[in-house]
Tab-separated table of N, CA and C in Angstrom:
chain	number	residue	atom	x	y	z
A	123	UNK	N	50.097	-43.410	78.957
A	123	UNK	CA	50.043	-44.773	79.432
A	123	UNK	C	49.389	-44.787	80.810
A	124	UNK	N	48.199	-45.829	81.040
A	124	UNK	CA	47.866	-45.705	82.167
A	124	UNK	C	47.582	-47.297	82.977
A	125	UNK	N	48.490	-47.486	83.949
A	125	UNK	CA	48.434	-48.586	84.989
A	125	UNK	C	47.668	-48.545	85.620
A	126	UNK	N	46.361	-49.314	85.753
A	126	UNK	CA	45.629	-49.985	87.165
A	126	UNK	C	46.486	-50.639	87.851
A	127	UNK	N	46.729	-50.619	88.962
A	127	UNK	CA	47.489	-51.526	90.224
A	127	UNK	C	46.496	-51.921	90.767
A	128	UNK	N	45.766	-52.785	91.055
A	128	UNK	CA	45.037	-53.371	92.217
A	128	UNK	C	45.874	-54.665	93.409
A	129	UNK	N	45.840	-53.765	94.705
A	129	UNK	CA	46.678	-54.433	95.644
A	129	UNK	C	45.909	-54.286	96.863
A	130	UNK	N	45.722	-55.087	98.050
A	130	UNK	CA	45.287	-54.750	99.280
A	130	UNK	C	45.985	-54.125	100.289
A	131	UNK	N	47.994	-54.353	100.068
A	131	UNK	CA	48.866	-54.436	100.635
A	131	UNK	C	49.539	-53.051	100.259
A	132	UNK	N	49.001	-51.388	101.295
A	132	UNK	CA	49.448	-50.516	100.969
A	132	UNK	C	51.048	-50.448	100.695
A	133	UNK	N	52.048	-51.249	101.060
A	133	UNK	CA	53.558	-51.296	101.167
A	133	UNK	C	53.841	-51.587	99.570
A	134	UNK	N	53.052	-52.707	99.198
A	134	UNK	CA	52.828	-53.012	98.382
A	134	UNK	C	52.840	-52.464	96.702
A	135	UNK	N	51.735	-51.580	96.907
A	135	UNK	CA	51.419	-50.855	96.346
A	135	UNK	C	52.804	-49.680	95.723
A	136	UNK	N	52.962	-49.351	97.105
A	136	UNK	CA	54.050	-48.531	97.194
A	136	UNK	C	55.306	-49.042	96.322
A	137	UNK	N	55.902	-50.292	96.694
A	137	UNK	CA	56.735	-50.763	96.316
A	137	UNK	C	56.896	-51.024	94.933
A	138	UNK	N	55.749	-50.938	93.723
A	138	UNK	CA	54.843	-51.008	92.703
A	138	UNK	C	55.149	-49.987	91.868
A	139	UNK	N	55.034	-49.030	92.602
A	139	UNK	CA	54.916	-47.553	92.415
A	139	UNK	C	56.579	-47.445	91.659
A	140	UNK	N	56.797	-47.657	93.090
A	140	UNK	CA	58.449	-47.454	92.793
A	140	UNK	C	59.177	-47.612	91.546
A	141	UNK	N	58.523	-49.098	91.802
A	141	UNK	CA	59.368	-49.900	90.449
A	141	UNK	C	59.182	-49.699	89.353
A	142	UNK	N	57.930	-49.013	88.814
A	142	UNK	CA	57.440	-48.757	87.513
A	142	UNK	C	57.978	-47.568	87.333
A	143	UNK	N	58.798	-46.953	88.813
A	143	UNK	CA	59.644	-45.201	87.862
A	143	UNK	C	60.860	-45.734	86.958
A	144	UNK	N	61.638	-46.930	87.651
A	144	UNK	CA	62.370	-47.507	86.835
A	144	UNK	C	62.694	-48.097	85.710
A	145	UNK	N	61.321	-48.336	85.362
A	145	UNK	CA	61.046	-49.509	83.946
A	145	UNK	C	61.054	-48.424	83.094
A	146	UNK	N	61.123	-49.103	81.914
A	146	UNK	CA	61.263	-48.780	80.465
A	146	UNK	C	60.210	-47.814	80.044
A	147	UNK	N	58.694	-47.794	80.516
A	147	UNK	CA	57.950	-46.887	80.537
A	147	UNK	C	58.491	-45.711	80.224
A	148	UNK	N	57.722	-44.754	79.782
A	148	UNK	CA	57.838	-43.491	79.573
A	148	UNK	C	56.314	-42.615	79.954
A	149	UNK	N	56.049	-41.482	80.910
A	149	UNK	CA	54.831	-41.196	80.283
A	149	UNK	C	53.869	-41.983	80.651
A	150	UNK	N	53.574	-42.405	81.946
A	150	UNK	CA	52.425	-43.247	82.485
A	150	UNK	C	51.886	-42.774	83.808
A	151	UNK	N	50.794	-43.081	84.076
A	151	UNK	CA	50.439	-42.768	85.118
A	151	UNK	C	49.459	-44.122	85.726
A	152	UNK	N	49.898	-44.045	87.306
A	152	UNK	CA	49.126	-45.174	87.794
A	152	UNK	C	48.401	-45.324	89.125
A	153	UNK	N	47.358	-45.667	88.852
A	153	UNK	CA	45.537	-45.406	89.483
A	153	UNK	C	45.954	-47.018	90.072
A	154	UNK	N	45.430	-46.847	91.784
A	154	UNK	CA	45.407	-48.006	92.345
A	154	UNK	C	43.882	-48.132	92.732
A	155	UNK	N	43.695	-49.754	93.296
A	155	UNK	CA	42.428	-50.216	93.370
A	155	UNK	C	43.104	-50.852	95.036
A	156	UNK	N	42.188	-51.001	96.052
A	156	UNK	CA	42.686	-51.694	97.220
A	156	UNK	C	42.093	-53.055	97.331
A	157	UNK	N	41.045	-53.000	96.053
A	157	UNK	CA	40.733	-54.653	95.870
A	157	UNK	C	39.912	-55.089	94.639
A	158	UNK	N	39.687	-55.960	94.250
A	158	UNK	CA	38.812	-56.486	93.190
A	158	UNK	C	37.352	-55.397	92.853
A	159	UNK	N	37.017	-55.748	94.191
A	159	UNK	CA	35.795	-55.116	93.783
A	159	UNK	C	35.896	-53.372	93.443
A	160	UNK	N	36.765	-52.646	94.375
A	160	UNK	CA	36.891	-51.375	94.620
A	160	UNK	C	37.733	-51.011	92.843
A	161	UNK	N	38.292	-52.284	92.344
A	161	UNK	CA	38.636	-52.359	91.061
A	161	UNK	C	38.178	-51.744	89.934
A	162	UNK	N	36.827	-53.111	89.701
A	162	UNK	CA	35.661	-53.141	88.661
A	162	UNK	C	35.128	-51.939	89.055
A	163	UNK	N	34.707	-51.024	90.180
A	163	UNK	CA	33.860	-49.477	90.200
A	163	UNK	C	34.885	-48.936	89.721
A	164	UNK	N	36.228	-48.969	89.476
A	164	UNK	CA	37.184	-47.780	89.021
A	164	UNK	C	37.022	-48.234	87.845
A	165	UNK	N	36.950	-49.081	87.297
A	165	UNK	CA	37.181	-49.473	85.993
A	165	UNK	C	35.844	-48.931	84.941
A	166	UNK	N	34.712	-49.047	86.078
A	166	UNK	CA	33.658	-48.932	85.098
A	166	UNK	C	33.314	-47.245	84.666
A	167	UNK	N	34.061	-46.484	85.531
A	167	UNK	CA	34.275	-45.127	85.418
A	167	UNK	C	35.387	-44.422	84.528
A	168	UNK	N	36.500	-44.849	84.995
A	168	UNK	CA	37.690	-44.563	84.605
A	168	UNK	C	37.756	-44.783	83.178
A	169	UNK	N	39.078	-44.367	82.544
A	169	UNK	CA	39.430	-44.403	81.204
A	169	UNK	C	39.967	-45.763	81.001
A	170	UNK	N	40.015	-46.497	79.761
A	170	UNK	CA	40.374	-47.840	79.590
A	170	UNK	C	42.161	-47.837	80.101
A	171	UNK	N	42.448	-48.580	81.237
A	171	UNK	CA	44.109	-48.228	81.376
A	171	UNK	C	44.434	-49.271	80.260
A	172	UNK	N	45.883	-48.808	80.161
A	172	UNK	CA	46.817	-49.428	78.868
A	172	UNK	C	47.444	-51.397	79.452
A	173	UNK	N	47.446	-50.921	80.888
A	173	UNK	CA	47.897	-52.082	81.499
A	173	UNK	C	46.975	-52.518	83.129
A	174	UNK	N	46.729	-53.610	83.513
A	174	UNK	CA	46.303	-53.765	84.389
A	174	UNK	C	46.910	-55.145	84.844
A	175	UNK	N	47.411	-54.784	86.536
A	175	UNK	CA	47.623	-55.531	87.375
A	175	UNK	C	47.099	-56.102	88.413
A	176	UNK	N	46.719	-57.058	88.859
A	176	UNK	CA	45.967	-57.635	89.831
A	176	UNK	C	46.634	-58.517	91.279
A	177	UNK	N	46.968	-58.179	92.057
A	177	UNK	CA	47.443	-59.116	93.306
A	177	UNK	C	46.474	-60.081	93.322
A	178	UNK	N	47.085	-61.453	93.655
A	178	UNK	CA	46.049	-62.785	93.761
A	178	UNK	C	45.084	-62.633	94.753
A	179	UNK	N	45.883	-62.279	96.104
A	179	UNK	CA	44.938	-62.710	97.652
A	179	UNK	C	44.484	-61.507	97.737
A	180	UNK	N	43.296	-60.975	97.607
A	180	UNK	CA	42.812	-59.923	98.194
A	180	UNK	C	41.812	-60.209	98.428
A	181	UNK	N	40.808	-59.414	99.524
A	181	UNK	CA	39.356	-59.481	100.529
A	181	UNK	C	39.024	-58.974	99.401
A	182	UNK	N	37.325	-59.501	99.423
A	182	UNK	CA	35.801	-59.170	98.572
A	182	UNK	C	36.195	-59.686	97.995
A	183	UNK	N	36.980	-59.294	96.606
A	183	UNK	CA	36.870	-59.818	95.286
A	183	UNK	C	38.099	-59.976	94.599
A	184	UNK	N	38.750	-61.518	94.513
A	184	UNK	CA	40.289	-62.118	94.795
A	184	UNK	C	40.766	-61.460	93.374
A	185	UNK	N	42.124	-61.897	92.822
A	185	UNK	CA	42.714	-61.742	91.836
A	185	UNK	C	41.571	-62.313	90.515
A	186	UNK	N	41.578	-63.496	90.933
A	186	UNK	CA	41.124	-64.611	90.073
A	186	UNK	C	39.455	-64.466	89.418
A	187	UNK	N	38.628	-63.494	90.513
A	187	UNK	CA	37.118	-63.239	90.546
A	187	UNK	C	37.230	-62.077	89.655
A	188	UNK	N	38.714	-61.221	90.382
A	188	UNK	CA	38.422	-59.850	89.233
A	188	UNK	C	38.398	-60.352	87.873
A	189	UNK	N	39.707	-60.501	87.722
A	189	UNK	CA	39.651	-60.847	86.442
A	189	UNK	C	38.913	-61.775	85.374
A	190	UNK	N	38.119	-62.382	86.352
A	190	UNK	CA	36.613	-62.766	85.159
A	190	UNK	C	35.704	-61.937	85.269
A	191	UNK	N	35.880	-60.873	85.976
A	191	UNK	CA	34.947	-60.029	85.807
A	191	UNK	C	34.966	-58.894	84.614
A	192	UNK	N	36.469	-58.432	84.777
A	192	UNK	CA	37.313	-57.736	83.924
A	192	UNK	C	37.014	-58.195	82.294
A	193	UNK	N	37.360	-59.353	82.028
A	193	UNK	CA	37.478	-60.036	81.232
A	193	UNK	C	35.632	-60.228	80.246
A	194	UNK	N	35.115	-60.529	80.973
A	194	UNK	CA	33.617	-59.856	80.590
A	194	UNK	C	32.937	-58.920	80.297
A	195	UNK	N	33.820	-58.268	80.432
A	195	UNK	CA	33.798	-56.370	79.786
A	195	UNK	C	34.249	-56.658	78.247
A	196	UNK	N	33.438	-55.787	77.401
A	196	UNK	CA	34.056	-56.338	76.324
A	196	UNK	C	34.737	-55.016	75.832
A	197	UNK	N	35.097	-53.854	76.720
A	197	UNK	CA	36.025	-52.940	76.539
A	197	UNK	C	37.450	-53.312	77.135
A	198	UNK	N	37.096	-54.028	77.517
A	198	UNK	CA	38.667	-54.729	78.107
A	198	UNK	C	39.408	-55.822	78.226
A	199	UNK	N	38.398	-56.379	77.128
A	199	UNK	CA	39.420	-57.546	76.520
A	199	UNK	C	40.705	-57.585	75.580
A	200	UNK	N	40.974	-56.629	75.313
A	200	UNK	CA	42.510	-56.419	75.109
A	200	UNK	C	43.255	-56.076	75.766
A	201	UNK	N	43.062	-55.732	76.829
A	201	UNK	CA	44.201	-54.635	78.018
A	201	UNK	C	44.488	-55.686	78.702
A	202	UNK	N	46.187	-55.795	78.535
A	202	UNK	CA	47.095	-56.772	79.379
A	202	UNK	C	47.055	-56.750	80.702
A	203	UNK	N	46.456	-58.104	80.906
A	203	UNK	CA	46.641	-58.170	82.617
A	203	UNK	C	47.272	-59.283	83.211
A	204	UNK	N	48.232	-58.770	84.411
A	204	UNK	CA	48.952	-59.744	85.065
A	204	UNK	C	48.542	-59.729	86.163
A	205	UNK	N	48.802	-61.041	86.757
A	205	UNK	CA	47.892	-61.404	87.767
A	205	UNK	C	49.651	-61.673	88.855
A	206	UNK	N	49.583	-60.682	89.709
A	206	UNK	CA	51.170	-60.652	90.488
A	206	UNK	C	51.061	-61.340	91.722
A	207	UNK	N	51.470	-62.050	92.510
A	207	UNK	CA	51.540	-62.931	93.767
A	207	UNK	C	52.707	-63.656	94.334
A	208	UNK	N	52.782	-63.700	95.510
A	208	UNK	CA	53.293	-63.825	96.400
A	208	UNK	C	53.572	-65.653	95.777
A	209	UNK	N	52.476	-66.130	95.629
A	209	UNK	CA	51.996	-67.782	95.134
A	209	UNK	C	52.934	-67.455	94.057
A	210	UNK	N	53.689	-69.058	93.491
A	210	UNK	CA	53.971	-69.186	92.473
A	210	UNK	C	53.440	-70.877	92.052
A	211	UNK	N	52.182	-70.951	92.370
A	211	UNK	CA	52.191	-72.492	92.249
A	211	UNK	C	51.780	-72.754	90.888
A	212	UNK	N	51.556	-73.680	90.148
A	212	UNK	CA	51.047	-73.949	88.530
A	212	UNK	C	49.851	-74.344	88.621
A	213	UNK	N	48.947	-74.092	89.948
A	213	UNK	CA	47.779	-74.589	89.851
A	213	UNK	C	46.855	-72.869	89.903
A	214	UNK	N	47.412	-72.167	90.616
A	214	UNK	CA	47.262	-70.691	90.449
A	214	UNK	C	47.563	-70.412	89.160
A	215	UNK	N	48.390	-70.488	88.731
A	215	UNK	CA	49.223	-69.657	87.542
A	215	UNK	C	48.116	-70.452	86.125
A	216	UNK	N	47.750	-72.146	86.139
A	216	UNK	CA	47.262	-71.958	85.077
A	216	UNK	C	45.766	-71.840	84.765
A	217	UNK	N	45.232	-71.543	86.275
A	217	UNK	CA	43.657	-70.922	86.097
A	217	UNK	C	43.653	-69.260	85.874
A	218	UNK	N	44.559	-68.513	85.989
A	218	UNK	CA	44.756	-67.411	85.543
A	218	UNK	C	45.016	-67.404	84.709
A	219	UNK	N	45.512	-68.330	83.384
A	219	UNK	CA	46.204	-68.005	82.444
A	219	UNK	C	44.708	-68.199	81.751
A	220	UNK	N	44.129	-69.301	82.310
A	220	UNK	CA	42.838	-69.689	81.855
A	220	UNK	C	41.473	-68.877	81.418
A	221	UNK	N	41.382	-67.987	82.486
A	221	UNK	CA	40.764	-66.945	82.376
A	221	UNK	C	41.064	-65.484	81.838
A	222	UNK	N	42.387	-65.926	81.108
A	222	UNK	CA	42.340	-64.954	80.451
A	222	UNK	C	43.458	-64.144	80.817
A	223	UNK	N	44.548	-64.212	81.731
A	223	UNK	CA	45.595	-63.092	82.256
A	223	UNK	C	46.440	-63.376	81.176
A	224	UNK	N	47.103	-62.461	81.035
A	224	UNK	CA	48.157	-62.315	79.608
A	224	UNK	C	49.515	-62.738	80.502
A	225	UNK	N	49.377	-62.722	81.831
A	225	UNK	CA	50.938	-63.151	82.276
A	225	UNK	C	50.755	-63.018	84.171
A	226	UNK	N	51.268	-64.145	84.623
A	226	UNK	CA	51.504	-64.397	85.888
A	226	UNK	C	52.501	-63.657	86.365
A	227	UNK	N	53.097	-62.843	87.311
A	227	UNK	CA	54.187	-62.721	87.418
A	227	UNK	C	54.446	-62.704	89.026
A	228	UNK	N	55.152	-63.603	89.344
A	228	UNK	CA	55.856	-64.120	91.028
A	228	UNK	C	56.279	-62.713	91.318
A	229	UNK	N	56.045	-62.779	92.446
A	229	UNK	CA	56.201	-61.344	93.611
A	229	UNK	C	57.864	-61.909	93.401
A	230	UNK	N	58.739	-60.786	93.074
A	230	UNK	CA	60.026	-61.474	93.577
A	230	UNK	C	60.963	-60.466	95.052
A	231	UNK	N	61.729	-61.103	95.368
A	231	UNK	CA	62.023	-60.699	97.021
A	231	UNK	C	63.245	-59.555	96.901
A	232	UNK	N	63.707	-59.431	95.749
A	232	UNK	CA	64.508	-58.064	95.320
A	232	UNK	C	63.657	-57.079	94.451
A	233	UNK	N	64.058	-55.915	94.782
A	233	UNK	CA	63.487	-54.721	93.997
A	233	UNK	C	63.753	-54.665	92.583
A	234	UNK	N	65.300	-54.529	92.527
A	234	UNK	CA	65.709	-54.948	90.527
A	234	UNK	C	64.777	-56.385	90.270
A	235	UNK	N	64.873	-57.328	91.097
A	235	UNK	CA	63.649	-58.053	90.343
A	235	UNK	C	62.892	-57.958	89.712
A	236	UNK	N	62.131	-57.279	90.659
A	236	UNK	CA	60.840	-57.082	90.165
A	236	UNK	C	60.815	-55.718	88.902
A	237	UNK	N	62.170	-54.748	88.852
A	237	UNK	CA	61.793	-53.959	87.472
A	237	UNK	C	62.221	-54.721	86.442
A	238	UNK	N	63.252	-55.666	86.374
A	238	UNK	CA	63.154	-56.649	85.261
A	238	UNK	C	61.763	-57.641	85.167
A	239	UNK	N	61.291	-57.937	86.042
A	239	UNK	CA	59.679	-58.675	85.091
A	239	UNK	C	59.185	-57.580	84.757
A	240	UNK	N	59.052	-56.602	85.313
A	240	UNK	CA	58.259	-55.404	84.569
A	240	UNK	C	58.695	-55.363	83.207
A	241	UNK	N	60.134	-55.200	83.086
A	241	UNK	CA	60.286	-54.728	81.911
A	241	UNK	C	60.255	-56.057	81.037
A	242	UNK	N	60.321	-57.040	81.011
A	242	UNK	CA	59.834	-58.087	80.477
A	242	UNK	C	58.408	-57.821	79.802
A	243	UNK	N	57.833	-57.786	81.237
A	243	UNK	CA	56.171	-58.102	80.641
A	243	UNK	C	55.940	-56.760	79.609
A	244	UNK	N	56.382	-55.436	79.853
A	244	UNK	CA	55.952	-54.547	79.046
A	244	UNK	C	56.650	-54.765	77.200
A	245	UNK	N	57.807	-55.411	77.265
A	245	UNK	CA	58.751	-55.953	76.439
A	245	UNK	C	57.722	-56.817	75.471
A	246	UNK	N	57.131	-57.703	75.992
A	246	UNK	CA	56.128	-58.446	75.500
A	246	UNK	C	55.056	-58.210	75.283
A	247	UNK	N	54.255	-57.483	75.931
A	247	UNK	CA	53.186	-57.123	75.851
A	247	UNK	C	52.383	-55.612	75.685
A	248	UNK	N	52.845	-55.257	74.132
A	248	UNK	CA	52.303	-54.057	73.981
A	248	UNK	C	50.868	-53.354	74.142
A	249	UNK	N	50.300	-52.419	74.680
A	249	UNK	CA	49.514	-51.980	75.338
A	249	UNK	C	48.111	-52.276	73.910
A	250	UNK	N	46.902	-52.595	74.545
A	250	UNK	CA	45.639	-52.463	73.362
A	250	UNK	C	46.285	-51.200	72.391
A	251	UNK	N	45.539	-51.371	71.520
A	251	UNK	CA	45.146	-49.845	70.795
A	251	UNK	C	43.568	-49.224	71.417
A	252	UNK	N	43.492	-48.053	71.510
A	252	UNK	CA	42.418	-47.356	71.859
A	252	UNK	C	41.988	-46.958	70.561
A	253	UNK	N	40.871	-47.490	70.805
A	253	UNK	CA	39.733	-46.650	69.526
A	253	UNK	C	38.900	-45.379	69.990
């Protein structure tokens, strides 16, 4: 199993890290991006990850830019992506949904929080198949 994290916010990141030792996962490994753009060059190299995450606010190239960029790949139009933020507004949440994110998920301000949406979203959203 392999996680893209794309975050600007090294703590962040970290905190990310953390939480995914906790989740339901088994057997994953996870490759960070420090922004959109620094993203799409990992992506266009790298192996197709199973899951990809995107922080909204990031410099160069936002949540919202990656992922139409992402999304225009036509190797990666199955690989679940959530678009994670600090924002929880419905004007964010439904142009991401728009473009294609398989799931919004609100930054939440506890740690078990945040491994229950994890384990939610992975709950729901089983990884592409690789051909």
């Amino acid at each position: 199993m392999l996680c893209l994290i794309v975050d600007d916010d090294a703590d962040d990141q970290e905190l990310f890290s953390a939480a995914m030792e906790k989740t339901m996962l088994d057997n994953y490994t996870c490759i960070f991006a420090g922004d959109g753009a620094e993203a799409i060059a990992l992506l266009n190299t790298a192996p197709v990850p199973d899951y990809i995450f995107l922080d909204l606010n990031m410099p160069r190239l936002n949540g919202l830019q990656c992922l139409s960029e992402i999304r225009k790949q036509e190797r990666l139009q199955e690989v679940p992506v959530a678009i994670y933020s600090t924002s929880s507004d419905e004007l964010s949440k439904n142009k991401a949904l728009g473009l294609g994110a398989t799931a919004f998920i609100s930054k939440p301000t506890r740690f078990h929080e945040l491994i229950s949406k994890l384990n939610d979203f992975f709950s729901a959203h089983a990884p592409a198949k690789k051909h």
